[in-house]
CSV table of C-alpha atoms in Angstrom, one decimal:
chain,number,residue,atom,x,y,z
A,1404,MET,CA,0.0,0.0,0.0
A,1405,ASP,CA,1.3,3.4,-1.0
A,1406,SER,CA,1.6,5.3,2.3
A,1407,ASN,CA,1.4,8.6,0.4
A,1408,ARG,CA,-2.2,7.8,-0.3
A,1409,ILE,CA,-3.1,7.9,3.5
A,1410,GLN,CA,-2.9,11.0,5.6
A,1411,HIS,CA,-3.6,11.3,9.3
A,1412,LEU,CA,-4.3,14.9,10.4
A,1413,LYS,CA,-4.9,16.1,14.0
A,1414,GLY,CA,-5.6,19.4,15.7
A,1415,SER,CA,-7.6,22.5,15.3
A,1416,PRO,CA,-9.2,23.2,11.9
A,1417,GLU,CA,-6.3,25.5,11.1
A,1418,GLU,CA,-3.8,22.9,12.2
A,1419,VAL,CA,-5.5,20.2,10.2
A,1420,GLY,CA,-5.5,22.4,7.1
A,1421,TYR,CA,-1.9,23.4,7.6
A,1422,ALA,CA,-0.8,19.7,7.8
A,1423,LEU,CA,-2.8,18.9,4.7
A,1424,GLY,CA,-1.2,21.9,2.9
A,1425,ARG,CA,2.2,20.7,3.9
A,1426,VAL,CA,1.4,17.3,2.2
A,1427,LEU,CA,0.4,19.2,-0.9
A,1428,ARG,CA,3.2,21.7,-0.9
A,1429,GLY,CA,4.9,21.6,-4.3
A,1430,ARG,CA,2.4,19.3,-5.9
A,1431,PHE,CA,-0.9,21.0,-5.5
A,1432,GLU,CA,-1.1,21.6,-9.2
A,1433,GLN,CA,-0.3,18.0,-10.0
A,1434,SER,CA,-3.2,16.7,-7.9
A,1435,VAL,CA,-5.9,19.3,-7.2
A,1436,GLY,CA,-4.8,21.5,-10.2
A,1437,LEU,CA,-5.0,18.5,-12.6
A,1438,TYR,CA,-8.6,17.7,-11.4
A,1439,MET,CA,-9.6,21.4,-11.8
A,1440,LEU,CA,-8.2,21.4,-15.3
A,1441,LYS,CA,-9.8,18.1,-16.5
A,1442,ARG,CA,-13.1,18.1,-14.6
A,1443,PRO,CA,-15.1,20.8,-16.6
A,1444,MET,CA,-17.5,19.4,-19.3
A,1445,ARG,CA,-18.7,22.5,-21.1
A,1446,PRO,CA,-17.1,23.6,-24.5
A,1447,GLY,CA,-14.2,25.9,-23.8
A,1448,GLY,CA,-13.5,24.4,-20.4
A,1449,LEU,CA,-13.3,26.5,-17.3
A,1450,ASP,CA,-13.8,30.3,-17.3
A,1451,THR,CA,-11.2,31.1,-14.7
A,1452,SER,CA,-12.1,34.7,-14.4
A,1453,GLU,CA,-15.7,33.8,-13.3
A,1454,LEU,CA,-14.3,31.2,-10.8
A,1455,ARG,CA,-11.9,33.7,-9.3
A,1456,ALA,CA,-14.6,36.4,-9.1
A,1457,GLY,CA,-16.8,34.3,-6.8
A,1458,ALA,CA,-14.2,32.2,-4.9
A,1459,MET,CA,-13.4,34.5,-1.9
A,1460,ASP,CA,-17.0,35.3,-1.2
A,1461,TYR,CA,-17.8,31.6,-1.3
A,1462,LEU,CA,-14.9,30.8,1.1
A,1463,HIS,CA,-16.0,33.5,3.6
A,1464,ALA,CA,-19.6,32.1,3.5
A,1465,LEU,CA,-18.5,28.6,4.5
A,1466,PRO,CA,-19.1,27.3,8.1
A,1467,ILE,CA,-16.2,28.6,10.1
A,1468,ARG,CA,-14.8,25.1,10.8
A,1469,PHE,CA,-14.3,24.5,7.1
A,1470,ARG,CA,-13.1,28.0,6.2
A,1471,GLN,CA,-10.4,27.7,8.8
A,1472,GLU,CA,-9.2,24.4,7.3
A,1473,PHE,CA,-8.9,26.0,3.9
A,1474,GLU,CA,-7.0,29.0,5.3
A,1475,GLY,CA,-4.6,26.6,7.1
A,1476,MET,CA,-4.2,24.6,3.8
A,1477,ALA,CA,-3.1,27.8,2.0
A,1478,GLU,CA,-0.5,28.6,4.6
A,1479,GLY,CA,0.8,25.0,4.7
A,1480,ALA,CA,1.0,24.7,0.9
A,1481,GLY,CA,2.6,28.1,0.5
A,1482,LEU,CA,-0.2,29.2,-1.8
A,1483,PRO,CA,-2.2,32.4,-2.0
A,1484,ILE,CA,-5.5,32.1,-0.2
A,1485,GLU,CA,-7.2,33.0,-3.5
A,1486,ARG,CA,-6.0,29.8,-5.2
A,1487,VAL,CA,-7.2,27.6,-2.3
A,1488,ALA,CA,-10.5,29.5,-2.3
A,1489,GLU,CA,-10.9,28.5,-6.0
A,1490,TRP,CA,-10.5,24.9,-5.0
A,1491,ALA,CA,-13.1,25.4,-2.2
A,1492,TYR,CA,-15.6,26.9,-4.7
A,1493,PHE,CA,-14.8,24.8,-7.7
A,1494,GLU,CA,-17.6,22.1,-7.6
A,1495,GLN,CA,-20.3,24.6,-6.6
A,1496,TYR,CA,-19.2,26.9,-9.4
A,1497,LEU,CA,-19.5,24.1,-12.0
A,1498,ARG,CA,-22.9,23.3,-10.6
A,1499,GLU,CA,-24.0,26.9,-11.1
A,1500,ILE,CA,-22.8,27.1,-14.7
A,1501,TYR,CA,-24.2,23.9,-16.2
A,1502,MET,CA,-25.9,22.1,-13.4
A,1503,ARG,CA,-25.1,18.4,-12.6
A,1504,LYS,CA,-26.1,16.2,-15.5
A,1505,ALA,CA,-24.4,12.9,-14.9
A,1506,ARG,CA,-26.0,11.3,-11.8
A,1507,GLN,CA,-24.3,8.0,-11.4
A,1508,CYS,CA,-23.1,5.8,-8.5
A,1509,SER,CA,-24.2,2.4,-7.2
A,1510,GLY,CA,-24.4,1.0,-3.7
A,1511,PHE,CA,-26.0,-1.5,-1.4
A,1512,ILE,CA,-26.4,-2.4,2.3
A,1513,CYS,CA,-26.8,-6.0,3.2
A,1514,LYS,CA,-26.7,-8.4,6.2
A,1515,ILE,CA,-24.4,-11.3,6.1
A,1516,ASP,CA,-23.9,-13.7,9.1
A,1517,GLY,CA,-25.3,-11.1,11.5
A,1518,LYS,CA,-23.1,-8.2,10.3
A,1519,THR,CA,-24.2,-5.3,8.2
A,1520,TRP,CA,-22.0,-4.6,5.1
A,1521,VAL,CA,-22.0,-1.7,2.7
A,1522,GLY,CA,-20.7,-1.5,-0.9
A,1523,ARG,CA,-20.2,1.6,-2.9
A,1524,ASN,CA,-19.0,2.6,-6.4
A,1525,ASN,CA,-18.4,6.3,-6.9
A,1526,ASP,CA,-18.7,7.3,-10.5
A,1527,TRP,CA,-17.2,10.6,-11.5
A,1528,ARG,CA,-14.5,12.3,-13.7
A,1529,VAL,CA,-10.7,12.4,-13.8
A,1530,PRO,CA,-10.3,8.8,-12.4
A,1531,GLU,CA,-6.5,9.1,-12.1
A,1532,VAL,CA,-6.6,11.5,-9.1
A,1533,TRP,CA,-8.8,9.4,-6.8
A,1534,GLY,CA,-8.0,6.7,-4.3
A,1535,HIS,CA,-6.8,8.6,-1.2
A,1536,VAL,CA,-7.8,8.3,2.5
A,1537,THR,CA,-7.7,11.2,4.9
A,1538,VAL,CA,-8.1,10.5,8.6
A,1539,ARG,CA,-9.0,13.7,10.5
A,1540,GLU,CA,-9.2,14.3,14.3
A,1541,VAL,CA,-10.5,17.8,14.5
A,1542,GLU,CA,-10.6,19.2,18.0
A,1543,GLY,CA,-14.1,19.1,19.5
A,1544,ARG,CA,-15.5,16.8,16.7
A,1545,ILE,CA,-15.8,13.1,16.1
A,1546,PRO,CA,-12.7,11.8,14.3
A,1547,THR,CA,-13.4,10.7,10.7
A,1548,SER,CA,-11.9,8.7,7.9
A,1549,SER,CA,-12.8,10.0,4.4
A,1550,TYR,CA,-12.3,8.6,1.0
A,1551,GLY,CA,-11.6,10.6,-2.2
A,1552,MET,CA,-8.9,12.8,-3.6
A,1553,GLU,CA,-5.7,14.1,-2.2
A,1554,GLY,CA,-6.5,17.6,-1.0
A,1555,ASP,CA,-10.2,17.0,-0.2
A,1556,VAL,CA,-11.7,18.9,2.7
A,1557,PHE,CA,-15.2,17.6,1.9
A,1558,THR,CA,-16.2,14.0,1.1
A,1559,GLY,CA,-18.9,11.9,-0.4
A,1560,THR,CA,-17.9,8.8,1.6
A,1561,GLY,CA,-16.7,8.4,5.1
A,1562,TYR,CA,-16.7,6.6,8.5
A,1563,ASN,CA,-16.3,8.0,12.0
A,1564,LYS,CA,-15.0,6.8,15.4
A,1565,GLU,CA,-18.6,6.2,16.5
A,1566,LYS,CA,-18.7,3.4,13.8
A,1567,LEU,CA,-21.1,5.5,11.6
A,1568,TRP,CA,-20.7,5.0,7.9
A,1569,LEU,CA,-22.2,7.5,5.4
A,1570,HIS,CA,-22.0,8.0,1.7
A,1571,LEU,CA,-24.2,9.7,-0.9
A,1572,HIS,CA,-25.4,9.5,-4.5
A,1573,TYR,CA,-27.2,12.2,-6.4
A,1574,VAL,CA,-30.8,11.8,-7.5
A,1575,PRO,CA,-32.9,14.3,-9.6
A,1576,THR,CA,-33.6,17.5,-7.8
A,1577,VAL,CA,-37.3,18.1,-7.2
A,1578,ASP,CA,-37.4,21.2,-4.9
A,1579,LYS,CA,-35.2,23.9,-3.4
A,1580,PRO,CA,-34.0,24.5,0.2
A,1581,ARG,CA,-36.2,26.8,2.3
A,1582,LEU,CA,-35.0,30.3,2.7
A,1583,SER,CA,-36.2,30.3,6.3
A,1584,ARG,CA,-33.9,27.3,7.2
A,1585,GLN,CA,-30.2,26.6,7.3
A,1586,HIS,CA,-29.0,24.6,4.3
A,1587,LEU,CA,-25.7,23.1,3.3
A,1588,ILE,CA,-24.2,21.9,0.0
A,1589,CYS,CA,-24.5,18.1,-0.1
A,1590,TYR,CA,-20.9,17.1,0.3
A,1591,ILE,CA,-20.4,19.7,3.1
A,1592,TYR,CA,-23.6,18.2,4.7
A,1593,LEU,CA,-22.1,14.7,4.7
A,1594,THR,CA,-18.8,15.9,6.1
A,1595,GLU,CA,-20.6,17.9,8.8
A,1596,ALA,CA,-22.7,14.8,9.6
A,1597,LEU,CA,-19.7,12.6,10.0
A,1598,GLU,CA,-18.0,15.0,12.4
A,1599,THR,CA,-21.1,15.6,14.6
A,1600,CYS,CA,-23.4,12.5,14.4
A,1601,ALA,CA,-22.8,9.4,16.5
A,1602,SER,CA,-25.8,7.4,15.3
A,1603,ILE,CA,-28.5,7.2,12.7
A,1604,ALA,CA,-30.9,8.9,15.1
A,1605,ASP,CA,-28.5,11.8,15.2
A,1606,LEU,CA,-28.4,11.9,11.4
A,1607,GLU,CA,-32.2,11.9,11.2
A,1608,ASP,CA,-32.3,14.8,13.7
A,1609,MET,CA,-29.9,16.7,11.4
A,1610,LEU,CA,-32.0,15.9,8.3
A,1611,SER,CA,-35.0,17.3,10.0
A,1612,ARG,CA,-33.2,20.6,11.0
A,1613,ILE,CA,-30.9,21.4,8.1
A,1614,ASP,CA,-31.9,21.4,4.4
A,1615,ARG,CA,-29.7,20.3,1.5
A,1616,ASP,CA,-28.9,22.2,-1.6
A,1617,ASP,CA,-29.5,19.2,-3.8
A,1618,SER,CA,-31.3,15.9,-3.8
A,1619,THR,CA,-29.3,12.9,-2.6
A,1620,MET,CA,-29.6,9.2,-1.7
A,1621,LEU,CA,-27.8,9.0,1.7
A,1622,PHE,CA,-26.6,5.6,2.8
A,1623,ALA,CA,-26.1,5.1,6.6
A,1624,VAL,CA,-24.8,2.2,8.7
A,1625,ASP,CA,-24.3,2.3,12.4
A,1626,GLY,CA,-21.8,-0.4,13.4
A,1627,LYS,CA,-22.6,-0.1,17.1
A,1628,THR,CA,-26.2,-1.3,16.5
A,1629,ASN,CA,-25.9,-3.0,13.1
A,1630,GLU,CA,-28.6,-0.6,11.8
A,1631,GLY,CA,-28.7,0.3,8.2
A,1632,ALA,CA,-30.8,2.7,6.1
A,1633,ILE,CA,-31.0,4.6,2.9
A,1634,PHE,CA,-32.4,8.2,3.2
A,1635,GLU,CA,-33.9,9.5,-0.1
A,1636,CYS,CA,-33.4,13.2,0.5
A,1637,THR,CA,-34.9,16.1,-1.4
A,1638,CYS,CA,-33.6,19.5,-0.5
A,1639,GLN,CA,-36.4,19.9,2.2
A,1640,THR,CA,-37.7,16.4,3.0
A,1641,TYR,CA,-36.5,12.8,3.3
A,1642,ALA,CA,-37.9,9.3,3.2
A,1643,LYS,CA,-36.2,6.4,5.1
A,1644,ARG,CA,-35.8,2.9,3.7
A,1645,GLU,CA,-34.7,0.9,6.7
A,1646,LEU,CA,-32.7,-2.4,6.6
A,1647,ILE,CA,-34.6,-5.1,8.4
A,1648,ASP,CA,-33.2,-8.3,6.9
A,1649,GLY,CA,-31.7,-9.0,3.6
A,1650,TYR,CA,-30.5,-5.9,1.7
A,1651,LEU,CA,-31.1,-2.5,0.3
A,1652,VAL,CA,-30.0,-1.1,-3.1
A,1653,GLY,CA,-29.6,2.4,-4.3
A,1654,THR,CA,-28.4,4.0,-7.5
A,1655,ASN,CA,-29.7,7.3,-8.9
A,1656,HIS,CA,-33.4,7.3,-8.8
A,1657,TYR,CA,-36.1,7.4,-6.1
A,1658,PHE,CA,-37.5,4.3,-4.8
A,1659,THR,CA,-40.1,5.9,-2.5
A,1660,ARG,CA,-41.5,8.8,-4.7
A,1661,GLN,CA,-44.4,8.0,-7.0
A,1662,ASN,CA,-44.1,9.2,-10.6
A,1663,ALA,CA,-40.5,10.2,-10.1
A,1664,GLU,CA,-38.0,10.3,-13.0
A,1665,ILE,CA,-36.2,7.1,-13.5
A,1666,ASN,CA,-33.1,7.1,-15.7
A,1667,ALA,CA,-32.7,3.9,-17.7
A,1668,ASP,CA,-29.0,3.5,-16.8
A,1669,SER,CA,-29.8,3.9,-13.1
A,1670,LEU,CA,-32.6,1.3,-13.3
A,1671,THR,CA,-30.3,-1.2,-15.1
A,1672,ARG,CA,-27.6,-0.8,-12.4
A,1673,TYR,CA,-30.3,-1.1,-9.7
A,1674,ASN,CA,-31.8,-4.3,-11.1
A,1675,SER,CA,-28.3,-5.8,-11.6
A,1676,VAL,CA,-27.2,-5.2,-8.0
A,1677,ASP,CA,-30.6,-6.4,-6.8
A,1678,GLU,CA,-30.3,-9.7,-8.8
A,1679,MET,CA,-26.8,-10.4,-7.6
A,1680,LEU,CA,-27.6,-9.8,-4.0
A,1681,THR,CA,-30.6,-12.1,-4.3
A,1682,SER,CA,-28.3,-14.8,-5.7
A,1683,LEU,CA,-25.7,-14.6,-2.9
A,1684,PRO,CA,-25.4,-17.9,-1.0
A,1685,THR,CA,-27.2,-18.0,2.4
A,1686,ASP,CA,-23.9,-19.0,4.0
A,1687,ASN,CA,-20.2,-19.1,3.2
A,1688,VAL,CA,-20.2,-15.7,1.4
A,1689,ASP,CA,-16.7,-15.0,0.3
A,1690,ILE,CA,-15.9,-11.5,1.6
A,1691,PRO,CA,-14.8,-9.3,0.1
A,1692,ARG,CA,-14.6,-11.2,-3.2
A,1693,ASP,CA,-18.4,-11.8,-3.7
A,1694,LEU,CA,-19.3,-8.2,-2.8
A,1695,ILE,CA,-16.5,-6.7,-5.0
A,1696,ALA,CA,-17.8,-8.9,-7.8
A,1697,ILE,CA,-21.2,-7.0,-7.6
A,1698,LEU,CA,-19.5,-3.6,-7.9
A,1699,ALA,CA,-17.3,-4.8,-10.7
A,1700,ASP,CA,-20.1,-6.3,-12.8
A,1701,ASP,CA,-20.2,-5.0,-16.3
A,1702,LYS,CA,-23.8,-3.8,-15.8
A,1703,VAL,CA,-22.9,-1.9,-12.7
A,1704,GLU,CA,-19.4,-0.5,-13.0
A,1705,GLN,CA,-19.1,2.6,-15.2
A,1706,ARG,CA,-16.4,2.4,-17.9
A,1707,GLU,CA,-17.3,5.2,-20.3
A,1708,GLY,CA,-14.0,7.1,-20.1
A,1709,ASP,CA,-15.4,10.6,-19.3
A,1710,TRP,CA,-17.4,9.1,-16.4
A,1711,GLU,CA,-15.9,6.1,-14.8
A,1712,THR,CA,-16.0,4.3,-11.4
A,1713,VAL,CA,-13.2,6.3,-9.8
A,1714,TYR,CA,-13.2,4.5,-6.4
A,1715,SER,CA,-15.0,1.7,-4.7
A,1716,ASN,CA,-15.5,0.5,-1.1
A,1717,VAL,CA,-16.6,-2.6,0.7
A,1718,ALA,CA,-16.9,-2.2,4.5
A,1719,CYS,CA,-18.4,-3.6,7.7
A,1720,PRO,CA,-18.8,-0.7,10.1
A,1721,ARG,CA,-19.4,-3.0,13.0
A,1722,SER,CA,-16.1,-4.9,12.8
A,1723,GLY,CA,-14.1,-2.1,11.1
A,1724,GLU,CA,-13.2,-4.4,8.2
A,1725,MET,CA,-12.8,-2.3,5.2
A,1726,TRP,CA,-11.5,-2.6,1.6
A,1727,TYR,CA,-10.8,0.3,-0.7
A,1728,THR,CA,-9.3,1.0,-4.1
A,1729,PHE,CA,-6.1,2.9,-3.8
A,1730,GLY,CA,-5.9,4.1,-7.4
A,1731,GLY,CA,-6.6,2.3,-10.6
A,1732,HIS,CA,-9.7,2.6,-12.8
A,1733,PRO,CA,-12.3,1.6,-13.5
A,1734,SER,CA,-11.8,1.0,-9.8
A,1735,ALA,CA,-14.1,-2.0,-9.0
A,1736,SER,CA,-12.7,-4.3,-11.7
A,1737,LYS,CA,-9.2,-2.9,-12.2
A,1738,GLY,CA,-8.5,-0.8,-9.1
A,1739,SER,CA,-5.9,-1.5,-6.5
A,1740,TRP,CA,-8.1,-3.2,-3.9
A,1741,GLN,CA,-6.4,-3.2,-0.5
A,1742,ARG,CA,-7.6,-3.8,3.1
A,1743,PHE,CA,-7.7,-0.6,5.2
A,1744,ASP,CA,-9.4,-1.3,8.5
A,1745,SER,CA,-10.8,1.3,10.8
A,1746,PRO,CA,-8.0,3.4,12.4
A,1747,TRP,CA,-9.8,3.3,15.8
């Protein structure tokens, strides 16, 4: 395992950011910068003048805990704060100029031999920059382990010291956050939840109090209790699909909303995962091989070039057994699968 792909950061938000910046010092442009160069999809690429114009206002509007980490990152990396602010603002800026069109990702939660397992494909762009783990112990918050890119402050997949696993997929947006209520961008939302929620009940409380800026399918497993659920979240509301026995599947369409839009690709992936989970043996499941095979199936994994499965996870939050793809793509079938158990 490449130790450069795992970072363990500890301290105040500024100290965590400074340590992350030191890791990136001298290679920010080769990792973060490469992603920013290749990620845009519209003709002509990125309008850097527009990005720069909004970046500092965006940074100053972030919750203070995250703003401080970005400020620390700039100092540690020896970069102007304006450049790091562009990184903070980048995904939101792209969403504003052409909205999010590709809504891909596949996942499941299942019970095997009394343990709850979760599997996840993250389908996105620029596959060569993914496959990193960042362990954060931010003062006054629950320590977390997040999966994604080097230089990430926010995450779409993570696990915390309270044995709570969370990851999200996008689904079609059907409403807007309420002006009268606090709301967070979805990946900020998930990161905040990992650092403040110790249980699925805590997560539900947060979902009832804070709106989202987009619609997401939020997977949650509490290893302490073996509970599992998928929350189908609009900006304002959510519906809970609770794991009782067997399994739950989620791709990029609603299961609970009547007359909701269903993308054909999402439905194909959903049905394929569902069929393979139904066919798992009732005993002697080969873990992680049998669960990885589901994610690597040619009807589930994304292999389109522009949008690929960039990283994959198989994990048991109860025992802390975890497998992850440290680089390589498409990640489920050709990635560097390695065991990386809970750091706690």
